GROMACS .gro file of C-alpha atoms in nm:
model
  438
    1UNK     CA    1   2.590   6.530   0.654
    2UNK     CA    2   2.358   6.324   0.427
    3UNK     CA    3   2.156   6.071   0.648
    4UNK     CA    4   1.858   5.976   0.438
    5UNK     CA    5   2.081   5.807   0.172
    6UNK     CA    6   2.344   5.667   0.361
    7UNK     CA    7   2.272   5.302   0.562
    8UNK     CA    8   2.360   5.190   0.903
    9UNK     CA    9   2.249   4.871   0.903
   10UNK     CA   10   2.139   4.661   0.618
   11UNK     CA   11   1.814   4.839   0.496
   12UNK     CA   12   1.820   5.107   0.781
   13UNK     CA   13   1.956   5.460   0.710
   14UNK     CA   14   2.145   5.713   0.950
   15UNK     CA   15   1.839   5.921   0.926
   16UNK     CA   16   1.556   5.683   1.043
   17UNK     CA   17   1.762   5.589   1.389
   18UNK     CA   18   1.792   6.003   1.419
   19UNK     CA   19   1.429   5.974   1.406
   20UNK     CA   20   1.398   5.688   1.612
   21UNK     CA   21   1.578   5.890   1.860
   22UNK     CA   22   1.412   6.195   1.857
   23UNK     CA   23   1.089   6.057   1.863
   24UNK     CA   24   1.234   5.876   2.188
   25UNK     CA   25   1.314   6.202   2.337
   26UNK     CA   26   1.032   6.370   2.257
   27UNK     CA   27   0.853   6.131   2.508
   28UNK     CA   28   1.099   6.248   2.795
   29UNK     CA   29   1.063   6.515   3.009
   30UNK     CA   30   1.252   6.830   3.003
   31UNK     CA   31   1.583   6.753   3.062
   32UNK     CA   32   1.557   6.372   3.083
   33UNK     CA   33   1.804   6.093   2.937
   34UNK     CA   34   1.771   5.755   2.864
   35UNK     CA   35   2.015   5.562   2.915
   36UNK     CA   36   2.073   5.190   2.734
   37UNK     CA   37   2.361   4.952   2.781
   38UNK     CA   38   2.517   4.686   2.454
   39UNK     CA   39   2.513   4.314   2.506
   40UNK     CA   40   2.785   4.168   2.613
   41UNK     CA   41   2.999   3.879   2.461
   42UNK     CA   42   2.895   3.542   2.627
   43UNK     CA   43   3.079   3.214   2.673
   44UNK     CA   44   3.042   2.877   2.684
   45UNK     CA   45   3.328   2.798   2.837
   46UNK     CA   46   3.725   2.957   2.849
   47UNK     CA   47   3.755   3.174   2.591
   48UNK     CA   48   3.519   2.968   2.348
   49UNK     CA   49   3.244   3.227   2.294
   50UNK     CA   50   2.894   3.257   2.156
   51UNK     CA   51   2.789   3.453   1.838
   52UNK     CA   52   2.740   3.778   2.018
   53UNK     CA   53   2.396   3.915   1.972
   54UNK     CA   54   2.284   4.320   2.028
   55UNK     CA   55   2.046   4.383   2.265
   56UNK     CA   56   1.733   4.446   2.046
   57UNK     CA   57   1.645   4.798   2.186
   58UNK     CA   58   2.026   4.907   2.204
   59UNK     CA   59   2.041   4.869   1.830
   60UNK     CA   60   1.699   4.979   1.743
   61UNK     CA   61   1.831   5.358   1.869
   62UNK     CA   62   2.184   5.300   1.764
   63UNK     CA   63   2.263   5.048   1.456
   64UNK     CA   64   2.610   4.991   1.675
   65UNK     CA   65   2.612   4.659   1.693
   66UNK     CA   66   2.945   4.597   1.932
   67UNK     CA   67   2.957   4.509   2.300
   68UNK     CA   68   3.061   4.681   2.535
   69UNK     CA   69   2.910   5.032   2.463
   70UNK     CA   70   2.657   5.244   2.628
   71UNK     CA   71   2.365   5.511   2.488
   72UNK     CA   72   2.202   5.824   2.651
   73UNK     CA   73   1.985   5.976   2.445
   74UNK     CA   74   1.839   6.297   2.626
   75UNK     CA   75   1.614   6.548   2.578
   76UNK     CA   76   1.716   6.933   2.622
   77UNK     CA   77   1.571   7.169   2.875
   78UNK     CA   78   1.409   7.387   2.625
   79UNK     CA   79   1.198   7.087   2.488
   80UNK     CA   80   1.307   7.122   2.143
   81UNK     CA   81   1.616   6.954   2.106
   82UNK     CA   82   1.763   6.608   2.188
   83UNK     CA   83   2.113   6.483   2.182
   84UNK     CA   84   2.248   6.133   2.169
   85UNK     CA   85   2.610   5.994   2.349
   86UNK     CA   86   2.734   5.700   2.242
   87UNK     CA   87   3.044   5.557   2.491
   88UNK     CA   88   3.269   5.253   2.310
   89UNK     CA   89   3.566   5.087   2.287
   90UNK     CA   90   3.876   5.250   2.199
   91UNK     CA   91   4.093   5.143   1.878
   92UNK     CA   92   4.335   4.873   2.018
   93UNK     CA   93   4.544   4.719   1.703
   94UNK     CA   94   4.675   4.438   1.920
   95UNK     CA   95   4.340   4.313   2.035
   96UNK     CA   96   4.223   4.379   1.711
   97UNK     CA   97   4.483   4.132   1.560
   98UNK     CA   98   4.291   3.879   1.757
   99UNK     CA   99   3.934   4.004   1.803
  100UNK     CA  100   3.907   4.182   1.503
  101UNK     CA  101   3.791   4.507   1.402
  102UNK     CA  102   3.608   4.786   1.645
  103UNK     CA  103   3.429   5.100   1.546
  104UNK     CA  104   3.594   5.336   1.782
  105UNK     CA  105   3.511   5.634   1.886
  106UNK     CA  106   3.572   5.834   1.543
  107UNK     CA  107   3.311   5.583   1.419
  108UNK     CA  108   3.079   5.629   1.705
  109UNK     CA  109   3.065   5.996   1.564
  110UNK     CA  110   3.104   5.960   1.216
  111UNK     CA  111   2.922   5.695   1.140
  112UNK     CA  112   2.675   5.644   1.436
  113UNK     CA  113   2.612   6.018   1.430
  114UNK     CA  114   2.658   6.061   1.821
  115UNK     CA  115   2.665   6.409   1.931
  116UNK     CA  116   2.966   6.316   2.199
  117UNK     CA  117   3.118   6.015   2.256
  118UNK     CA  118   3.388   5.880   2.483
  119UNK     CA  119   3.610   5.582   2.606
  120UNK     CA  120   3.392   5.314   2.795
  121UNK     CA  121   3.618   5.224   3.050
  122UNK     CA  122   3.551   5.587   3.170
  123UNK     CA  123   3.213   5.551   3.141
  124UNK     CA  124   3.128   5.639   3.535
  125UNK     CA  125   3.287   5.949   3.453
  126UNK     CA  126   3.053   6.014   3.194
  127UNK     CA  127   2.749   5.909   3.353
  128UNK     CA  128   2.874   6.094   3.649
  129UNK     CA  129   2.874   6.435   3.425
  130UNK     CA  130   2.513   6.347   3.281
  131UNK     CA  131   2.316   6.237   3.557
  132UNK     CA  132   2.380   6.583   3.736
  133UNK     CA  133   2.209   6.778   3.461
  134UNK     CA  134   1.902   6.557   3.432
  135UNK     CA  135   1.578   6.552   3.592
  136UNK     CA  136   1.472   6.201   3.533
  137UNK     CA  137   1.657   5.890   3.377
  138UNK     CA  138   1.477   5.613   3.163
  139UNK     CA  139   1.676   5.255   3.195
  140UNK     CA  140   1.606   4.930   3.235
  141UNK     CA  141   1.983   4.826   3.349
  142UNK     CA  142   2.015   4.739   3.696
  143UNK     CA  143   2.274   4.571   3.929
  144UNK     CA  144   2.118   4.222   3.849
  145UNK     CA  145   2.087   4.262   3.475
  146UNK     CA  146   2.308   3.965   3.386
  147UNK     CA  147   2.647   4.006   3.165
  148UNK     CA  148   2.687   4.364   3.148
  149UNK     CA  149   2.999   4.527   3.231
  150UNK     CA  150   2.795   4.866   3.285
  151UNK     CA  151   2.586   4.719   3.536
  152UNK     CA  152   2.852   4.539   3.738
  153UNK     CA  153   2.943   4.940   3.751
  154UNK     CA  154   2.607   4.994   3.873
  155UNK     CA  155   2.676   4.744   4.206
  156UNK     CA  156   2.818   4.894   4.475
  157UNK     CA  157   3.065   4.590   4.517
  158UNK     CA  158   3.197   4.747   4.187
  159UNK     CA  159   3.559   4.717   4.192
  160UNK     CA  160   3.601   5.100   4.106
  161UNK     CA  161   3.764   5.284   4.379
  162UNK     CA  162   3.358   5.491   4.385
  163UNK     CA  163   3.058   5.330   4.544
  164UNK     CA  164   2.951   5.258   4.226
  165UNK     CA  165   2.663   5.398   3.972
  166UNK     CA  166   2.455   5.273   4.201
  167UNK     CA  167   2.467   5.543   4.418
  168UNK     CA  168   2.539   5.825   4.120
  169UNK     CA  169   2.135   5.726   4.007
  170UNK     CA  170   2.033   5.726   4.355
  171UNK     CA  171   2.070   6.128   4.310
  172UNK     CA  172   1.760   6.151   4.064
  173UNK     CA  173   1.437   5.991   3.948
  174UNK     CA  174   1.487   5.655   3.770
  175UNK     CA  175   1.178   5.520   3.550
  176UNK     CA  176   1.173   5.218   3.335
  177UNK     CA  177   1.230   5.267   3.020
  178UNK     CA  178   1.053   4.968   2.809
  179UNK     CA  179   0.714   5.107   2.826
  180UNK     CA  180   0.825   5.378   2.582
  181UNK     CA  181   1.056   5.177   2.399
  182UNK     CA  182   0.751   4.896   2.330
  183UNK     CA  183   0.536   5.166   2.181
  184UNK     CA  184   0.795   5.284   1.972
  185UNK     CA  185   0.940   4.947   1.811
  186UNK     CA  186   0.609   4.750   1.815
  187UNK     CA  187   0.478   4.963   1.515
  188UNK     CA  188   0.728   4.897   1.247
  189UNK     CA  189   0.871   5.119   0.978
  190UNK     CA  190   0.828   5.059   0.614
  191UNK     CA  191   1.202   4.986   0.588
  192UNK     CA  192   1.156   4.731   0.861
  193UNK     CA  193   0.826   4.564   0.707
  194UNK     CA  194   1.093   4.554   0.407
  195UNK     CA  195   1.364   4.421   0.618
  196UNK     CA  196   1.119   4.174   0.739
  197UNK     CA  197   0.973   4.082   0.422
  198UNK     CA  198   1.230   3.967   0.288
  199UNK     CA  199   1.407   3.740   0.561
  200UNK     CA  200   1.049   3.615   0.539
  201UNK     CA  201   1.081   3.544   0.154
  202UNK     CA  202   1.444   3.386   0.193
  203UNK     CA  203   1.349   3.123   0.511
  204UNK     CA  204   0.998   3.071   0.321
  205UNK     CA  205   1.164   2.932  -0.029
  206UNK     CA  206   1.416   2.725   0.259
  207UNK     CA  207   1.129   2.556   0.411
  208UNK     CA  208   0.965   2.488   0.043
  209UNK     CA  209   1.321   2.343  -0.111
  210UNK     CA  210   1.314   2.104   0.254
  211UNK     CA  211   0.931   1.984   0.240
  212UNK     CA  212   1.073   1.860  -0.158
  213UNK     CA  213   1.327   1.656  -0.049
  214UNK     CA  214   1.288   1.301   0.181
  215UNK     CA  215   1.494   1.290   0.519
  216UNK     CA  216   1.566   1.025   0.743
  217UNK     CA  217   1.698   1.239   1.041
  218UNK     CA  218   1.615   1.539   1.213
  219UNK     CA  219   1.930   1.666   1.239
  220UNK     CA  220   1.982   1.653   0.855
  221UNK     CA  221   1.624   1.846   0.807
  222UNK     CA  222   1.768   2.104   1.048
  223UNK     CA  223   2.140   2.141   0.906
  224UNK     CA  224   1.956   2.208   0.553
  225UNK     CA  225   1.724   2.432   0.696
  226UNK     CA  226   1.987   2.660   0.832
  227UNK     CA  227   2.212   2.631   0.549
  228UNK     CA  228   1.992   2.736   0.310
  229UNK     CA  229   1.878   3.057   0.537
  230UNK     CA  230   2.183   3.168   0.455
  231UNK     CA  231   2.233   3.026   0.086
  232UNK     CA  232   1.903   3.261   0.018
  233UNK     CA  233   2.054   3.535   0.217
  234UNK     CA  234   1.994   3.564   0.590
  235UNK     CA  235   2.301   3.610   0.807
  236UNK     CA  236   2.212   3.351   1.069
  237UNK     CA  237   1.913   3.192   1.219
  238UNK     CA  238   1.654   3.364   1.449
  239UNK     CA  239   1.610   3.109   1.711
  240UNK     CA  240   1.724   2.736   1.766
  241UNK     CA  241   1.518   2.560   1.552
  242UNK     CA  242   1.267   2.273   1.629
  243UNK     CA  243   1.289   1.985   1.382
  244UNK     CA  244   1.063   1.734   1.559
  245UNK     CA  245   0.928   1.377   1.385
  246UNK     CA  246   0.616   1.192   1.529
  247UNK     CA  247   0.535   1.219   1.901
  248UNK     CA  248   0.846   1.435   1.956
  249UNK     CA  249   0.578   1.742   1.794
  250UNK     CA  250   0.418   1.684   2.083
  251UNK     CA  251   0.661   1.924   2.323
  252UNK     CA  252   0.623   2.245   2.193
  253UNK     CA  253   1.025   2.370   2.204
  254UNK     CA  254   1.186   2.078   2.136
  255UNK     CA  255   1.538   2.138   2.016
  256UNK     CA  256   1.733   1.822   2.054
  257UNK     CA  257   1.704   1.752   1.666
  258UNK     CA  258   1.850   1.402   1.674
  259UNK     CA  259   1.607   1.134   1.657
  260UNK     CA  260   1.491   0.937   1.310
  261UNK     CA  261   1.293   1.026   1.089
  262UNK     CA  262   0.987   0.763   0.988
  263UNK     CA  263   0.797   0.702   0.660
  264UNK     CA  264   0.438   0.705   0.794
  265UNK     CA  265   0.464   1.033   1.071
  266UNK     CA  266   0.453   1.425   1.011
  267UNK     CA  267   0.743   1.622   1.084
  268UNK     CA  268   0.726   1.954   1.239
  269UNK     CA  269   0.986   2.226   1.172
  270UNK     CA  270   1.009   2.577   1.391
  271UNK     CA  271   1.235   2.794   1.168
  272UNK     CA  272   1.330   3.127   1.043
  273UNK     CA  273   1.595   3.276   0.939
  274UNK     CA  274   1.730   3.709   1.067
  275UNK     CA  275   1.830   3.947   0.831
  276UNK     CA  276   1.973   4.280   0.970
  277UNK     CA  277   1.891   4.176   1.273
  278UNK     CA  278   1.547   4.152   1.209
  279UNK     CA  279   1.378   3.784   1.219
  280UNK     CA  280   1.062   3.601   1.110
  281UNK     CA  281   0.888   3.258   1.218
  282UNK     CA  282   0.784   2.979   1.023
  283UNK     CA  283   0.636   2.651   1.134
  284UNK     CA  284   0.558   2.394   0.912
  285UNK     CA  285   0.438   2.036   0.989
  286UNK     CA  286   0.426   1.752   0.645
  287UNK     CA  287   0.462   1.417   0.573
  288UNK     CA  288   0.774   1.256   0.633
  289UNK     CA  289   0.676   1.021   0.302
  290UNK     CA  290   0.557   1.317   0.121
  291UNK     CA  291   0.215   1.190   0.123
  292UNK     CA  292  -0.068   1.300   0.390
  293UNK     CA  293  -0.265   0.997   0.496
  294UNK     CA  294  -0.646   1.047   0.536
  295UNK     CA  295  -0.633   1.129   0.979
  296UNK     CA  296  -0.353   1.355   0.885
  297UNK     CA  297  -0.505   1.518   0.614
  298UNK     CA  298  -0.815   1.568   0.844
  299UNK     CA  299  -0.641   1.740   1.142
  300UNK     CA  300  -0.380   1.944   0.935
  301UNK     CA  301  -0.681   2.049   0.724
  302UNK     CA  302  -0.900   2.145   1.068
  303UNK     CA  303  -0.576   2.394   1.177
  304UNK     CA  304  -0.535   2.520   0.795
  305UNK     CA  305  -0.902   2.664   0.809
  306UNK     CA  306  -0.849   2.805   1.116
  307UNK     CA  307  -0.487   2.947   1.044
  308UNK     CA  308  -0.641   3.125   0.714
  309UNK     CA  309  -0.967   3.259   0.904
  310UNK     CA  310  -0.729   3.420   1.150
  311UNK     CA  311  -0.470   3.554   0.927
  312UNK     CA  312  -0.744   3.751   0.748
  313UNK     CA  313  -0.852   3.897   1.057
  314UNK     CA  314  -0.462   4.017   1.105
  315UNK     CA  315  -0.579   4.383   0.957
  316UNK     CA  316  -0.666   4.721   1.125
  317UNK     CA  317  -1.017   4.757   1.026
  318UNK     CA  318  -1.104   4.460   1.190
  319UNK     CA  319  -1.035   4.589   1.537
  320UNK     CA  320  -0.929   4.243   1.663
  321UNK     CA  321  -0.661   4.199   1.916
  322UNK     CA  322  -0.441   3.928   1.965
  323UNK     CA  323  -0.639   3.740   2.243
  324UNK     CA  324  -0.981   3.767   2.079
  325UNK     CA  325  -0.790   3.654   1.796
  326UNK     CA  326  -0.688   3.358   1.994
  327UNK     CA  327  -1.055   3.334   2.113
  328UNK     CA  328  -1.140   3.309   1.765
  329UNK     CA  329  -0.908   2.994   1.655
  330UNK     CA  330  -1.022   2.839   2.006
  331UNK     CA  331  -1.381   2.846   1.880
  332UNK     CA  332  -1.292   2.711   1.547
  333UNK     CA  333  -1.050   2.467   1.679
  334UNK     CA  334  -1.322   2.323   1.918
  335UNK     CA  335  -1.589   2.271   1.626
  336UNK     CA  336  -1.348   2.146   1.410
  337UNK     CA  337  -1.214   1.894   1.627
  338UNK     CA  338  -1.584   1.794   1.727
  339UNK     CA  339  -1.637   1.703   1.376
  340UNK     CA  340  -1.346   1.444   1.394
  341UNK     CA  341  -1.486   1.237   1.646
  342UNK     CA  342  -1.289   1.430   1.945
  343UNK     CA  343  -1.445   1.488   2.307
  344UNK     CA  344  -1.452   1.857   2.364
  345UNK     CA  345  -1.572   1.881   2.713
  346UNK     CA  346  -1.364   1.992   2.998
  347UNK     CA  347  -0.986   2.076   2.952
  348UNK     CA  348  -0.985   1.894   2.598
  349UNK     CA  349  -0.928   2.258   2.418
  350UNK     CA  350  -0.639   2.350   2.638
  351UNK     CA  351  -0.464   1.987   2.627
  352UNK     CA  352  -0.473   1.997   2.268
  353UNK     CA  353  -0.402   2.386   2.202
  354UNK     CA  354  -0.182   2.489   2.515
  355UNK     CA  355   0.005   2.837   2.360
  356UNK     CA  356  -0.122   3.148   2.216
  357UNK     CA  357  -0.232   3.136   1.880
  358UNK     CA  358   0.018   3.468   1.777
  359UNK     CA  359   0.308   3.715   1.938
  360UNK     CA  360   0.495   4.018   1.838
  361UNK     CA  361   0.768   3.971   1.610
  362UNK     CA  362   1.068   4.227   1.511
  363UNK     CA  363   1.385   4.222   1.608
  364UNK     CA  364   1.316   3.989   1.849
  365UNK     CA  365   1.111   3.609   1.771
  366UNK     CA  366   0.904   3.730   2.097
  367UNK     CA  367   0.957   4.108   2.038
  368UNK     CA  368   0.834   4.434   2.249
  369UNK     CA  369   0.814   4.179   2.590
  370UNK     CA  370   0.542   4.262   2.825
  371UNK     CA  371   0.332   4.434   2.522
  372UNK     CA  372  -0.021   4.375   2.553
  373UNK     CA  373  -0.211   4.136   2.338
  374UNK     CA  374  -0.575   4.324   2.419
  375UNK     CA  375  -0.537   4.653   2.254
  376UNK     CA  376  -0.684   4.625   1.891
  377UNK     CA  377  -0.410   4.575   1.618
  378UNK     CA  378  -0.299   4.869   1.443
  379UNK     CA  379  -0.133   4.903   1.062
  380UNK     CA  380   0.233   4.807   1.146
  381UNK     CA  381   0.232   4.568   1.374
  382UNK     CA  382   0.380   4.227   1.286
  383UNK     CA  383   0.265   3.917   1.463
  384UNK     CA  384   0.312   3.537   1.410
  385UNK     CA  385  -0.062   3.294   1.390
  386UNK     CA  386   0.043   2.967   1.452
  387UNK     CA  387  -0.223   2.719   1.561
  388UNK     CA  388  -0.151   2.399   1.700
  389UNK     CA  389  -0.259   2.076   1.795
  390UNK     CA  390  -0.110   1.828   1.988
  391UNK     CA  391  -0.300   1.515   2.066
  392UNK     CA  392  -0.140   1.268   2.394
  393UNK     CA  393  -0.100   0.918   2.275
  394UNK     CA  394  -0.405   0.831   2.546
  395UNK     CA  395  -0.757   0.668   2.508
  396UNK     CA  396  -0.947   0.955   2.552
  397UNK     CA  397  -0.870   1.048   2.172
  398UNK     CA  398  -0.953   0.882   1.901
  399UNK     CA  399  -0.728   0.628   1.805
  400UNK     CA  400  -0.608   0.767   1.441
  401UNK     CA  401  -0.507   1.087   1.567
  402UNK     CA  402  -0.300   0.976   1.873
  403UNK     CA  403   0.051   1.123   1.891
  404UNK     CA  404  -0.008   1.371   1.634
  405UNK     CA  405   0.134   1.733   1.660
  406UNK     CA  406   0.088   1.977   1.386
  407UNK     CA  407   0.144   2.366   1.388
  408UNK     CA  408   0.122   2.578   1.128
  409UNK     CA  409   0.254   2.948   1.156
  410UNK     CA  410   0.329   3.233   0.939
  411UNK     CA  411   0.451   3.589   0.987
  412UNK     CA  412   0.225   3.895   0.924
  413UNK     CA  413   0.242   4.232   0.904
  414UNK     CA  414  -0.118   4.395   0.982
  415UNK     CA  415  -0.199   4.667   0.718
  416UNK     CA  416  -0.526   4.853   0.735
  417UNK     CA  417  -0.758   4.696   0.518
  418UNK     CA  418  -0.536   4.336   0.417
  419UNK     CA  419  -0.313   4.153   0.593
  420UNK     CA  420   0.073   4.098   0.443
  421UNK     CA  421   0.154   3.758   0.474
  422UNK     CA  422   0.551   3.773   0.510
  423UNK     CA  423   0.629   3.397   0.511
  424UNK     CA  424   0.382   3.351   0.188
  425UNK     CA  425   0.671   3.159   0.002
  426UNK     CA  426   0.679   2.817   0.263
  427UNK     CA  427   0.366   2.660   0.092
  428UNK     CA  428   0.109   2.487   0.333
  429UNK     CA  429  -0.160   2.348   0.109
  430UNK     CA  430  -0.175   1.977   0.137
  431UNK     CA  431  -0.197   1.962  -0.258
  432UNK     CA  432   0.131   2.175  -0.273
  433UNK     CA  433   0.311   1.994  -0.004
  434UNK     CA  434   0.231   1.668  -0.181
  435UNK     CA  435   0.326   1.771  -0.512
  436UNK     CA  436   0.662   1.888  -0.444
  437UNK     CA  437   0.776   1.525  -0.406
  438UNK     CA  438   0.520   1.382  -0.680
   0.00000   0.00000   0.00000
């Protein structure tokens, strides 16, 4: 069977999740599994559901991007060779009719290149089988993980007429499996820096056709935004996004989208678009009229500098990591603002700047959770820098630059002697933000 050619997901071939896989088992033991659960379908309420949404390290080892299914991917007892299971649902033409179309488990083999695969409403059977020939299992499912049919199975209030997988796993090791997983998806692939690259290049040239145009509400600035994610080629959008005019900057997630926009404040947009599944994050903060005035210009300009300084750090020969990173735009933040007139003593750096400056990004906005931000970056790692300032509407600031928040952020990929500025197309100079409505 030809893997390298053929793709799984958009960008992603059969081969690179085989490799994904065995590299995976290769960090097992002898005879270890690991053993990975799908999302499952939420709702909001009845049967009025949400867009369903794969758990990120489910389809980084399996492309299958369905609920209900489950993964073991194990690792032999001679060392040298892995196999992979891959439990689904069954063909059903009369759900289909109203649910539409499922893989199956001819797919699960054909396609999804599972060794074995089976029905997953017999999936305690299965698990059953496999956890008596391993030595150690690798999962982060437990009875508490929310909205997953596999770990209700898990409980021992399962309605099955067993105990419940609860007590099958209590019959060998368990270990958690994201430490190995994080290691594995935080350095990306060239197809993924691709995949990446060019939701990146699709949201980017969104953000620059909705900094040309003038909008009087933030709900209209965020209705074009994600309309033209898709117009340029994204499937959806990465995260709810925050389209926030004047003070409302100020709270770093807002999402309510619905107040007016006025001639004379800065709007802020939080933004990207997912392609394949994989996302990237843009924030952008310009005049509402098009035109800076001069205390805007000032502060915008003070992040700018510092934004650039720390994106050119984003490489491996640097040996930076992500906090001293931070440390960095915290120093130049500080003497920046100093220059404007602001009171830097006591808390005034963490009022103003309150978040990281940068976080993994991949398949997830805040990908490979619990990763640490002091090892040194390495070539393919991809990371946001987004420095911010948010100024109270108080008198201990200088009166021009009350009620002001502006972020700017970009996605990077860190390369070994240059950084690769995915996001590159949603311009940020003040001279190009200005001339796009001149």
């Amino acid at each position: 069977m030809d893997l390298k050619g053929r793709t799984v997901t958009p960008g992603i071939t059969a081969l690179e999740y085989a490799q994904r896989r065995s590299l995976l088992a290769s960090k097992l033991p002898k005879d270890g599994a690991a053993l990975l659960a799908a999302s499952e379908l939420k709702f909001r309420s009845g049967p009025v559901f949400y867009e369903f949404h794969q758990d990120s390290d489910f389809f980084y080892l399996t492309g299958f991007n369905e609920p209900e299914a489950v993964a073991v991917i194990g690792r032999a007892s001679d060392g040298d060779n892995n196999y992979f299971h891959l439990f689904v649902r069954t063909k059903n033409p009369k759900v289909e009719q109203w649910e539409g179309s499922r893989s199956g488990t001819q797919a699960a083999l054909d396609v999804f290149n599972a060794d074995e695969t089976g029905d997953i409403k017999d999936i305690e059977k299965h698990i059953s089988d496999i956890v008596g020939n391993t030595s150690e299992i690798y999962t982060d499912i437990s009875p508490s993980t929310p909205s997953s049919s596999f770990a209700r199975l898990l409980s021992s209030r399962s309605p099955s007429k067993s105990e419940g997988l609860s007590k099958i796993l209590d019959k060998t090791t368990v270990k958690p499996l994201r430490p190995i997983l994080n290691d594995l998806r935080n350095i990306k692939s060239d197809a993924e820096v691709a995949n990446m690259r060019k939701v990146g290049q699709a949201s980017g040239r969104a953000f620059t056709e909705a900094m040309r145009q003038a909008w009087t509400t933030e709900k209209d600035l965020h209705a074009f935004l994600e309309y033209t994610f898709k117009r340029k080629g994204c499937d959806t959008s990465a995260y709810v996004p925050v389209v926030a005019g004047g003070k409302n900057a100020s709270q770093i997630h807002y999402v309510r989208n619905d107040d007016v926009l006025l001639d004379g404040d800065l709007v802020l947009a939080d933004a990207g678009g997912e392609y394949g599944n994989y996302i990237t994050d843009i924030t952008r903060t310009w005049p509402v009229s098009g035109t800076f005035t001069p205390s805007q210009k000032d502060l915008y300009n003070a992040i700018l500098a510092t934004q650039r300084k720390c994106i050119s750090l984003c490489r491996a020969n640097a040996s930076n990591s992500l906090d001293q990173l931070h440390q960095i735009a915290e120093g130049m933040l500080k003497e920046n603002l100093s220059q404007l007139g602001f009171n830097m003593s006591g808390d005034a750096l963490e009022t103003l700047f309150p978040h990281h400056l940068s976080h993994y990004i991949g398949l997830d906005v805040h990908d490979t959770p619990g990763q640490s931000r002091k090892a040194p970056l390495v070539a393919g790692q991809c990371v946001t820098v987004e420095p911010g300032l948010y100024v109270p509407d108080t008198d201990r600031w200088p009166t021009a630059f009350r009620g002001m928040g502006i972020r700017i952020e970009d996605s990077v990929c860190v390369q070994e002697e240059h950084p690769l500025v995915l996001t590159t197309e949603a311009v940020k100079e003040v001279d190009d933000i200005e001339d796009l409505r001149s």
